[in-house]
CSV table of C-alpha atoms in Angstrom, one decimal:
chain,number,residue,atom,x,y,z
A,18,MET,CA,158.6,66.0,184.9
A,19,GLU,CA,157.8,64.1,182.0
A,20,ASN,CA,154.2,64.8,183.0
A,21,LYS,CA,155.0,68.4,182.8
A,22,LYS,CA,156.5,68.1,179.4
A,23,GLN,CA,153.6,66.0,178.1
A,24,ASN,CA,151.4,68.9,179.6
A,25,LYS,CA,153.4,71.4,178.1
A,26,ILE,CA,153.0,69.5,174.6
A,27,LYS,CA,149.4,69.0,175.0
A,28,GLU,CA,148.9,72.6,176.0
A,29,ASN,CA,151.0,73.9,173.1
A,30,SER,CA,148.9,71.5,171.0
A,31,LEU,CA,145.7,72.5,172.3
A,32,ASN,CA,146.7,76.2,171.9
A,33,LYS,CA,147.9,75.5,168.2
A,34,LEU,CA,144.8,73.8,167.4
A,35,GLN,CA,142.8,76.6,169.2
A,36,GLY,CA,144.6,78.8,166.9
A,37,ASP,CA,144.0,76.8,163.9
A,38,ILE,CA,140.3,76.7,164.7
A,39,ASP,CA,140.3,80.5,165.3
A,40,ASN,CA,141.9,81.1,162.2
A,41,SER,CA,139.6,78.7,160.2
A,42,LEU,CA,136.6,80.5,161.9
A,43,ASN,CA,138.1,84.1,161.1
A,44,LYS,CA,138.6,82.7,157.4
A,45,GLY,CA,135.1,81.4,157.6
A,46,LYS,CA,133.8,84.7,158.6
A,47,GLU,CA,135.6,86.4,155.8
A,48,ILE,CA,134.5,84.1,153.3
A,49,ILE,CA,130.8,84.6,154.4
A,50,ASN,CA,131.4,88.4,154.6
A,51,THR,CA,133.0,88.3,151.1
A,52,ALA,CA,130.0,86.1,149.8
A,53,LYS,CA,127.5,88.5,151.3
A,54,GLU,CA,129.4,91.4,149.7
A,55,GLY,CA,129.1,89.3,146.4
A,56,VAL,CA,125.2,88.8,146.7
A,57,ILE,CA,124.8,92.4,147.5
A,58,ALA,CA,127.0,93.4,144.5
A,59,ALA,CA,125.2,90.9,142.3
A,60,ASN,CA,121.8,92.1,143.5
A,61,GLN,CA,122.8,95.7,142.8
A,62,VAL,CA,124.1,94.7,139.1
A,63,THR,CA,120.9,92.7,138.7
A,64,SER,CA,119.0,95.9,139.6
A,65,ASN,CA,121.2,98.1,137.5
A,66,ILE,CA,120.6,95.7,134.7
A,67,GLN,CA,116.6,95.7,135.2
A,68,ASP,CA,116.8,99.4,135.3
A,69,THR,CA,118.7,99.5,132.1
A,70,PHE,CA,116.3,97.3,130.4
A,71,ASN,CA,113.2,99.3,131.7
A,72,LYS,CA,115.0,102.4,130.3
A,73,ALA,CA,115.7,100.8,127.0
A,74,GLY,CA,112.1,99.6,126.8
A,75,ASN,CA,110.8,103.2,127.5
A,76,LEU,CA,113.3,104.6,125.0
A,77,LEU,CA,112.2,101.9,122.5
A,78,GLN,CA,108.6,103.1,123.0
A,79,GLY,CA,109.5,106.8,122.6
A,80,VAL,CA,111.3,106.0,119.4
A,81,THR,CA,108.5,103.8,118.2
A,82,GLY,CA,105.9,106.6,118.9
A,83,LEU,CA,108.4,108.9,117.2
A,84,LYS,CA,108.4,106.8,114.0
A,85,ASP,CA,104.7,106.4,114.0
A,86,SER,CA,104.3,110.2,114.3
A,87,PHE,CA,107.0,110.7,111.6
A,88,ILE,CA,105.3,108.3,109.3
A,89,GLU,CA,101.8,109.9,109.9
A,90,SER,CA,103.3,113.4,109.3
A,91,LYS,CA,104.8,112.1,106.0
A,92,LYS,CA,101.3,110.7,105.1
A,93,ILE,CA,99.6,114.1,105.9
A,94,GLN,CA,102.2,115.9,103.8
A,95,ALA,CA,102.0,113.6,100.9
A,96,GLN,CA,98.2,114.0,101.0
A,97,THR,CA,98.7,117.8,101.2
A,98,GLU,CA,100.8,117.8,98.1
A,99,ILE,CA,98.3,115.6,96.2
A,100,ASP,CA,95.4,117.8,97.2
A,101,LEU,CA,97.3,121.1,96.4
A,102,GLN,CA,98.0,119.5,92.9
A,103,LYS,CA,94.5,118.8,92.5
A,104,ILE,CA,93.7,122.5,93.4
A,105,ARG,CA,96.0,123.7,91.0
A,106,SER,CA,94.8,121.5,88.2
A,107,ASN,CA,91.4,122.7,88.9
A,108,HIS,CA,92.5,126.1,89.0
A,109,LEU,CA,94.0,125.8,85.5
A,110,ASN,CA,91.2,123.9,84.1
A,111,VAL,CA,88.5,126.6,85.5
A,112,ASN,CA,90.7,129.5,83.9
A,113,ARG,CA,90.8,127.4,80.6
A,114,ILE,CA,87.0,127.0,80.5
A,115,ILE,CA,86.6,130.8,81.6
A,116,SER,CA,89.0,131.8,78.7
A,117,GLU,CA,87.1,129.5,76.1
A,118,GLU,CA,83.5,130.4,77.4
A,119,TYR,CA,84.3,134.2,77.2
A,120,GLY,CA,86.1,133.7,74.0
A,121,LYS,CA,83.0,132.1,72.5
A,122,GLN,CA,80.8,135.0,73.9
A,123,LYS,CA,83.1,137.6,72.3
A,124,VAL,CA,82.8,135.8,68.8
A,125,SER,CA,79.1,135.6,69.3
A,126,MET,CA,78.9,139.4,70.3
A,127,ASP,CA,81.2,140.2,67.3
A,128,LYS,CA,79.0,138.1,64.8
A,129,ALA,CA,75.7,140.0,66.2
A,130,SER,CA,77.6,143.2,65.8
A,131,GLU,CA,78.4,142.4,62.3
A,132,VAL,CA,74.7,141.7,61.6
A,133,VAL,CA,73.7,145.1,63.1
A,134,ASP,CA,76.4,146.9,61.1
A,135,ALA,CA,75.4,145.3,57.9
A,136,GLY,CA,71.7,146.2,58.7
A,137,LEU,CA,72.7,149.8,59.2
A,138,GLU,CA,74.5,149.9,56.1
A,139,SER,CA,71.5,148.5,54.1
A,140,ASN,CA,68.9,150.1,56.1
A,141,ASP,CA,67.4,146.7,56.9
A,142,ILE,CA,65.5,147.0,60.2
A,143,ALA,CA,64.9,143.3,60.4
A,144,LYS,CA,68.8,142.8,60.4
A,145,ILE,CA,69.4,145.4,62.9
A,146,ARG,CA,66.6,143.8,65.2
A,147,GLU,CA,68.1,140.4,64.5
A,148,GLY,CA,71.5,141.5,65.4
A,149,LEU,CA,70.4,143.5,68.7
A,150,ASN,CA,68.2,140.6,69.8
A,151,ALA,CA,71.4,138.4,69.3
A,152,MET,CA,73.6,140.8,71.3
A,153,THR,CA,71.0,140.8,74.0
A,154,ASN,CA,70.8,137.2,74.3
A,155,VAL,CA,74.5,136.8,74.4
A,156,ALA,CA,74.7,139.7,77.1
A,157,ASN,CA,72.1,138.1,79.0
A,158,HIS,CA,73.6,134.6,78.9
A,159,ASN,CA,76.1,133.7,81.7
A,160,PRO,CA,78.5,131.4,80.2
A,161,MET,CA,79.7,130.5,83.5
A,162,GLU,CA,76.3,129.2,84.9
A,163,LYS,CA,77.1,125.8,83.9
A,164,LEU,CA,80.4,125.6,85.4
A,165,LYS,CA,79.4,127.3,88.6
A,166,THR,CA,76.6,124.6,89.1
A,167,GLU,CA,79.1,121.7,88.6
A,168,LEU,CA,81.5,123.3,91.0
A,169,ASP,CA,78.6,123.7,93.4
A,170,GLN,CA,77.6,120.1,93.2
A,171,GLU,CA,81.2,118.9,93.4
A,172,LEU,CA,81.8,121.1,96.5
A,173,GLU,CA,78.6,119.7,98.0
A,174,ARG,CA,79.7,116.1,97.2
A,175,ASN,CA,83.2,116.9,99.0
A,176,LEU,CA,81.5,118.3,102.0
A,177,ASN,CA,79.2,115.6,102.5
A,178,GLN,CA,82.1,112.9,101.9
A,179,ASP,CA,84.6,114.5,104.0
A,180,PHE,CA,82.6,115.7,106.8
A,181,ASP,CA,83.7,115.1,110.5
A,182,ASP,CA,81.2,115.1,113.3
A,183,ASP,CA,84.0,115.5,115.8
A,184,PHE,CA,85.7,118.5,114.1
A,185,THR,CA,84.6,121.8,115.4
A,186,LEU,CA,86.0,125.4,115.4
A,187,ASP,CA,85.9,127.3,118.3
A,188,PHE,CA,85.9,131.0,118.3
């Protein structure tokens, strides 16, 4: 009987030990599964972070490109304003020169007319001829010829300076 008790105790101890081992194995499996899930989650987080960095890099490149385009646009706009101001200034200058030159021509024509009138009043053919010759010279003189030549030369310089071989117009 004592053997039976001892066997029973041994059997209970073995069963308990087996239960403890089974519990430990189950807990070990749970820990391993939890660790696997943690590794998978960590990999997914790492992948998400990498995707976020890639998207941030792409966004930064886009913003940099946009900034460069904006700066280039502002440079073009500023250069356009400068060029327009030059055109306006040249326009005013040309109009001033036209007014002055044709004003001088009018004065010359008026003086020649006065000489003709004086010759008619005094019956002096030489004065009349002199006045008419002066009128003819004034009428035949183009006061804008010098300005036209200067503008043509400036235009030619600008065309040669700004010529772009790669620029073509397609019609």
